[in-house]
Coordinates of C-alpha atoms and ligand atoms in Angstrom, one line a residue:
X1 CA 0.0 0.0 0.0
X2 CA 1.3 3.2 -0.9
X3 CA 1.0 6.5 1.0
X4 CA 1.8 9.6 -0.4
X5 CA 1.5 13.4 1.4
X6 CA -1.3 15.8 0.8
X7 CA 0.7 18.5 -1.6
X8 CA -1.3 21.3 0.6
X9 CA -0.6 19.8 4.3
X10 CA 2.4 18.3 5.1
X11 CA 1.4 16.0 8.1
X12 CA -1.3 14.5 6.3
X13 CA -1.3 11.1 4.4
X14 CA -2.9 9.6 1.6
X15 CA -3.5 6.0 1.3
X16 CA -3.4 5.1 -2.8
X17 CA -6.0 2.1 -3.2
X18 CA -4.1 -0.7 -4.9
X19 CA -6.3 -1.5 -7.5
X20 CA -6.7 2.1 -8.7
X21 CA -3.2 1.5 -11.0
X22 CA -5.1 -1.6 -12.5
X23 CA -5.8 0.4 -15.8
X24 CA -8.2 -2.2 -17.2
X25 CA -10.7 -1.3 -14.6
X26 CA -12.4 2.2 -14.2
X27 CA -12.1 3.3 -11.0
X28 CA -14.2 6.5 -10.3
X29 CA -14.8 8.1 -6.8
X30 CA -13.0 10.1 -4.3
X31 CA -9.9 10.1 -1.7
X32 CA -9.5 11.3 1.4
X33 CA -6.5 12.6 2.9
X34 CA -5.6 11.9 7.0
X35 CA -6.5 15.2 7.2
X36 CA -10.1 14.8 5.6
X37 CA -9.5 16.4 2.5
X38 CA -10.8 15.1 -0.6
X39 CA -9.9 14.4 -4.0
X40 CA -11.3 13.0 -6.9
X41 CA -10.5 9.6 -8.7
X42 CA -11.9 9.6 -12.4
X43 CA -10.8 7.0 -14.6
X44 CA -7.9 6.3 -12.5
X45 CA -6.8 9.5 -12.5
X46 CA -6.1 10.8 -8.9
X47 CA -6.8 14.5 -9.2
X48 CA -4.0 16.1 -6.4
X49 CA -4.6 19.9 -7.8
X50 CA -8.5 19.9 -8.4
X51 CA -7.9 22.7 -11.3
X52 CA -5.5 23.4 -14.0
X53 CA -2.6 25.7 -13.2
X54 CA -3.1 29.5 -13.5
X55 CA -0.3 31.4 -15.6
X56 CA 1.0 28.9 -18.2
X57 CA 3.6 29.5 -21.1
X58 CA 2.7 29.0 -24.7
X59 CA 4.4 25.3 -24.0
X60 CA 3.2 24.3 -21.1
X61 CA -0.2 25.5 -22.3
X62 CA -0.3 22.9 -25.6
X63 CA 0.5 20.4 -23.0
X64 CA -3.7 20.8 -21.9
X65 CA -4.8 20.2 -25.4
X66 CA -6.2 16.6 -26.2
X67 CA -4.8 16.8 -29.5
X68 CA -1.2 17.2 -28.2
X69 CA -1.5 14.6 -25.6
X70 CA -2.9 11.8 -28.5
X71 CA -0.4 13.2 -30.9
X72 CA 2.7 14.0 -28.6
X73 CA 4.3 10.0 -28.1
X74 CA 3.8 8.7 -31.9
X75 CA 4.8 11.8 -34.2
X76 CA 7.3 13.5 -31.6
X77 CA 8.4 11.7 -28.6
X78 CA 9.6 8.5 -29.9
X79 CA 11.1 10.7 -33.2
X80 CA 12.8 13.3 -31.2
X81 CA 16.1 12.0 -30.4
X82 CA 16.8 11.3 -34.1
X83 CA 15.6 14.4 -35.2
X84 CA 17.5 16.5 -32.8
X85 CA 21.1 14.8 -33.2
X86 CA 20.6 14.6 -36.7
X87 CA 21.5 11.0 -36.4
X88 CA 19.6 7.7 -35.9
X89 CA 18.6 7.5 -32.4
X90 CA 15.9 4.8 -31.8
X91 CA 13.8 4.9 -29.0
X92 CA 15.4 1.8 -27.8
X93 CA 18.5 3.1 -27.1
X94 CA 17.1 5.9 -24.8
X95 CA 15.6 2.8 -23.1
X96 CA 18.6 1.3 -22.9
X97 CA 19.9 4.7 -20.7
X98 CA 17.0 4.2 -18.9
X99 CA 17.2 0.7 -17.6
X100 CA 20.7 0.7 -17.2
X101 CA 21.5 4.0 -15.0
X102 CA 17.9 3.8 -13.0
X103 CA 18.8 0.5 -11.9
X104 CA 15.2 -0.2 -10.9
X105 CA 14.7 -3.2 -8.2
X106 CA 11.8 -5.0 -6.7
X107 CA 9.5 -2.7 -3.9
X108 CA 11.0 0.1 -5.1
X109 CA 8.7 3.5 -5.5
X110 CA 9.7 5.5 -9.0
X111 CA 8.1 8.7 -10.2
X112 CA 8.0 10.0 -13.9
X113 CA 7.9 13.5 -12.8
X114 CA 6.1 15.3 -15.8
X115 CA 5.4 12.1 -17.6
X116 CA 3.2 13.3 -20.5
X117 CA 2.0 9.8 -21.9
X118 CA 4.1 8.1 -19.2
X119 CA 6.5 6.9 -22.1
X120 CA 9.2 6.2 -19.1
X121 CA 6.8 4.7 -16.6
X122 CA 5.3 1.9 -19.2
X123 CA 8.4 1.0 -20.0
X124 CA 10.1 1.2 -16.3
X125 CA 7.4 -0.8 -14.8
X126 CA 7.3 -3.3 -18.2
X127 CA 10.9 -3.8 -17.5
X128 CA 10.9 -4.4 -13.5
X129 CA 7.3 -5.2 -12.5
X130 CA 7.6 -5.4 -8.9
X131 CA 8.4 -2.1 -9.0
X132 CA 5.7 0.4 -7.9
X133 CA 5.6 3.8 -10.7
X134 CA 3.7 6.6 -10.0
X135 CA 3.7 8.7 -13.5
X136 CA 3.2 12.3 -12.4
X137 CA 1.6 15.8 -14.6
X138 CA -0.5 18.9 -14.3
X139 CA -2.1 18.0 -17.3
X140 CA -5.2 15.5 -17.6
X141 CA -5.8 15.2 -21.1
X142 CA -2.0 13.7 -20.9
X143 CA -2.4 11.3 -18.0
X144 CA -5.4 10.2 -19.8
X145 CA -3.2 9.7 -22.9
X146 CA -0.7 7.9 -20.2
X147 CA -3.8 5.9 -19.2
X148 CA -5.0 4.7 -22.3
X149 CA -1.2 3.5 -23.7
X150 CA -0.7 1.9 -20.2
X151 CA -4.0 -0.1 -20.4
X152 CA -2.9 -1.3 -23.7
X153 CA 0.5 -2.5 -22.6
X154 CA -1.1 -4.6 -19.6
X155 CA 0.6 -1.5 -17.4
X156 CA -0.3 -1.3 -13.6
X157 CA 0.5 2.6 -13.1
X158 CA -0.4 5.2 -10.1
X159 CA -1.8 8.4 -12.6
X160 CA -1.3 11.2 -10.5
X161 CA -2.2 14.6 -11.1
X162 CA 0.5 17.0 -9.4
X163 CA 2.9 19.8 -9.5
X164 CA 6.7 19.1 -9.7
X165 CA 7.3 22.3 -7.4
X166 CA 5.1 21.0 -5.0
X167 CA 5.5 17.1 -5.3
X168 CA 3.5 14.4 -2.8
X169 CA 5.8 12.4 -1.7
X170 CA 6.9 12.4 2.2
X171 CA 10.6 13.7 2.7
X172 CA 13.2 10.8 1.3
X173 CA 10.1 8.4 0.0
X174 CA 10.9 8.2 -3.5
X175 CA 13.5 5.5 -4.6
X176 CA 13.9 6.9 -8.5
X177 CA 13.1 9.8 -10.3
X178 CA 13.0 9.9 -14.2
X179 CA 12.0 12.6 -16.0
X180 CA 12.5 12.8 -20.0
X181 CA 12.4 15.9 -22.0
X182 CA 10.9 18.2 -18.9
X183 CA 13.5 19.8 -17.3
X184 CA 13.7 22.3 -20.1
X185 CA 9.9 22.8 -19.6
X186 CA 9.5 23.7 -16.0
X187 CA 8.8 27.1 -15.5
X188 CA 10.8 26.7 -12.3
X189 CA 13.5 24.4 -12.7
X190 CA 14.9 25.6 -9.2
X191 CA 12.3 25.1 -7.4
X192 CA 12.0 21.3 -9.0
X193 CA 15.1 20.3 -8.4
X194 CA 15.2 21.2 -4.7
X195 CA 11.9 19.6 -4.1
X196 CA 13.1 16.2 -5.8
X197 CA 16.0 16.8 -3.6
X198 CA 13.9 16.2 -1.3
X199 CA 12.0 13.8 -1.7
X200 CA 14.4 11.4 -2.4
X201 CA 16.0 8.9 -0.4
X202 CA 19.3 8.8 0.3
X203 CA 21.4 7.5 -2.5
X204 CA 18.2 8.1 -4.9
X205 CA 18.6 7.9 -8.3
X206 CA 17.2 11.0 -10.7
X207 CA 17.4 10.3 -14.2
X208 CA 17.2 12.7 -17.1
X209 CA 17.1 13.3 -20.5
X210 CA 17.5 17.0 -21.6
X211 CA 18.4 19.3 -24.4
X212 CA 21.4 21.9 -24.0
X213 CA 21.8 25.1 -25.2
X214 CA 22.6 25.0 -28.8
X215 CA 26.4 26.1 -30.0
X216 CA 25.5 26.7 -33.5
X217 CA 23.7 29.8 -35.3
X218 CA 21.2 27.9 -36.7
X219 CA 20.5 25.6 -33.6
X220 CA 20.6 29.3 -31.6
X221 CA 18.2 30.2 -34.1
X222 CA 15.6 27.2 -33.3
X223 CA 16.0 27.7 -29.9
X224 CA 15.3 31.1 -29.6
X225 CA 11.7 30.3 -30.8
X226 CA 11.6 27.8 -28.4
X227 CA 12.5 29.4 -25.4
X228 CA 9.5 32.5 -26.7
X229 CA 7.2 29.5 -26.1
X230 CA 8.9 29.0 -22.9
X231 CA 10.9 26.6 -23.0
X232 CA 14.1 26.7 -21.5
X233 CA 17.9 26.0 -22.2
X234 CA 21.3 25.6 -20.4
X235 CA 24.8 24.9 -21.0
X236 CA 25.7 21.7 -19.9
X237 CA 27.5 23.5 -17.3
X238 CA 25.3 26.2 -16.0
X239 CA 22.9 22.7 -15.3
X240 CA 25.4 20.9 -13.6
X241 CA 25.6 23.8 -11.5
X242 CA 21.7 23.6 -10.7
X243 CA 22.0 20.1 -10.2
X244 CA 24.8 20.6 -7.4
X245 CA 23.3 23.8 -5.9
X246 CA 20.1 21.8 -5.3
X247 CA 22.4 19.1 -3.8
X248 CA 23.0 16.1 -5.8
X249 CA 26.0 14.5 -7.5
X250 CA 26.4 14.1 -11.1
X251 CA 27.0 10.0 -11.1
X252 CA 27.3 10.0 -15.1
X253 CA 26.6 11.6 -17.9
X254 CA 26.6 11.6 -21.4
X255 CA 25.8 14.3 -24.5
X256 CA 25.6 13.7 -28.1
X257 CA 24.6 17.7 -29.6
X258 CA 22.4 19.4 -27.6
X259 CA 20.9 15.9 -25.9
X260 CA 21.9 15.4 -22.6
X261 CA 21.5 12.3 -20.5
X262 CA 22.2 13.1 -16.6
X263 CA 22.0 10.4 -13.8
X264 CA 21.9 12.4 -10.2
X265 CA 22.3 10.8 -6.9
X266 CA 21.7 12.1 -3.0
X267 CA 24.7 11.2 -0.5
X268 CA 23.7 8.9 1.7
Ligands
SAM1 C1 8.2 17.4 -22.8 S1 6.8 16.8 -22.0 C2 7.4 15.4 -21.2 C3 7.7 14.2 -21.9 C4 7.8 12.9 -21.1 N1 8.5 13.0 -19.9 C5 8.4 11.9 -22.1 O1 9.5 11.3 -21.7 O2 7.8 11.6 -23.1 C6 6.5 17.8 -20.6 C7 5.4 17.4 -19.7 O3 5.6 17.9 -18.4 C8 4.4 18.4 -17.9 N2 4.8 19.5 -16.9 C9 5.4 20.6 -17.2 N3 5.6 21.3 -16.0 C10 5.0 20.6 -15.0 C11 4.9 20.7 -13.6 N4 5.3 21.8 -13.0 N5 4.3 19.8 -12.9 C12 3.8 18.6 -13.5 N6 3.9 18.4 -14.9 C13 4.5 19.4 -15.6 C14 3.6 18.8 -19.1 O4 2.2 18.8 -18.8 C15 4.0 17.8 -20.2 O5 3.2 16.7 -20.2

């Protein structure tokens, strides 16, 4: 049984029903926190946040549209990598990154922390299936993208509708944290970091893939659009700097152009 933390009180506790991440069966109804707050359950989606966020940039707003969510994982997500080193980059060797530098083991909790259709998760959870995976967004439309794909692989997932800034997890619960392609899309990146800071456990792995700052003019050029929509990019070392400010360890990483692949740990 997993308990996560209300994201509004800190003390209080709620208890995820196990079944609710058996996506073959609707589950509709309601949760209620230690603290008797309640939240809704539709389709398997636990609803954390209860409303859409208010101020959203040009990118994180086509992240709320049902035709990005359906769209997002077949033309985009699963082309990206290819498209952005200008070389063949299947999908499978991301995965590869994936299962190698997360490690993940038996009983252990993982979180896709902005998971759009939960690309990470499926695949996480298809790969070590005593694991439990919670695949976190703001967005419904995409969790119930992330739903439907999951059902169709066989996928038991926890759909949880939260903020990154303001995660539910209890202070060093969370064994893993993955997180592909979002980094450059949080509108506050410090303020994520720090809170998977902490709540990971000692010696937690955070796994990411994310796009530097171009060198080129022309990948300037792209970017520049980008980041009016914004989206957001670093230099490899202005990250690593977040990344230690916030208080983790780079373990490994690896770049090919702008794509960056960064495994984090917490000292024990
Ligand atoms: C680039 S997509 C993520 C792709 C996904 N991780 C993958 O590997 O395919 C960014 C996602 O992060 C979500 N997101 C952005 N900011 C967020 C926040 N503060 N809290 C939760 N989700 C967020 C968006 O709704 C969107 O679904």
């Amino acid at each position: 049984m997993i308990k996560i933390r209300s994201p509004r009180y800190e003390q209080s506790e709620i208890t995820l029903p196990q079944n609710v991440a058996q996506l073959n069966v609707a589950f509709n109804g309601e949760l209620c926190s230690s603290n008797g707050e309640s939240f809704e359950i539709k389709r398997n989606i636990i609803d954390l946040l209860k409303k859409d966020p208010e101020k959203l940039s040009p990118a994180e707003y086509s992240n709320f549209l049902s035709i990005t969510a359906s769209v997002y994982e077949d033309v985009w997500r699963t082309k990206s990598l290819g498209l952005i080193t200008g070389h063949d980059f299947p999908i499978e060797r991301e995965m590869r990154y994936l299962y190698d530098w997360v490690e993940p083991k038996p009983n252990q909790l993982i979180v896709d922390l902005g998971c759009s259709t939960a690309l990470y998760a499926r695949k996480l959870k298809a790969y070590q299936s005593a694991s439990d995976v919670i695949a976190l967004d703001f967005s419904i439309p995409m969790l119930e993208e992330a739903r439907k794909r999951a059902d169709a692989d066989n996928c038991e997932l926890y759909l949880v509708r939260a903020d990154a800034r303001k995660q539910p997890f209890f202070s060093e619960q969370v064994d893993a944290i993955v997180c592909g392609g979002t980094l450059n899309e949080f509108s506050e990146v410090r303020k994520v970091l720090f809170e998977c800071k902490r709540v990971l456990k000692p010696n937690g792995r955070f796994f990411l893939m994310h796009l530097l700052e171009a060198e080129t003019w022309w990948g300037k050029g792209l970017q520049l659009t980008a980041k009016g929509g914004g989206v957001q990019f670093h230099s490899k070392s202005e990250i690593n700097e977040l990344f230690e400010e916030a208080g983790f360890q780079l373990l490994k990483q690896h770049t090919e152009g702008i794509v960056c692949f960064s495994l984090l740990t917490t000292s024990a």
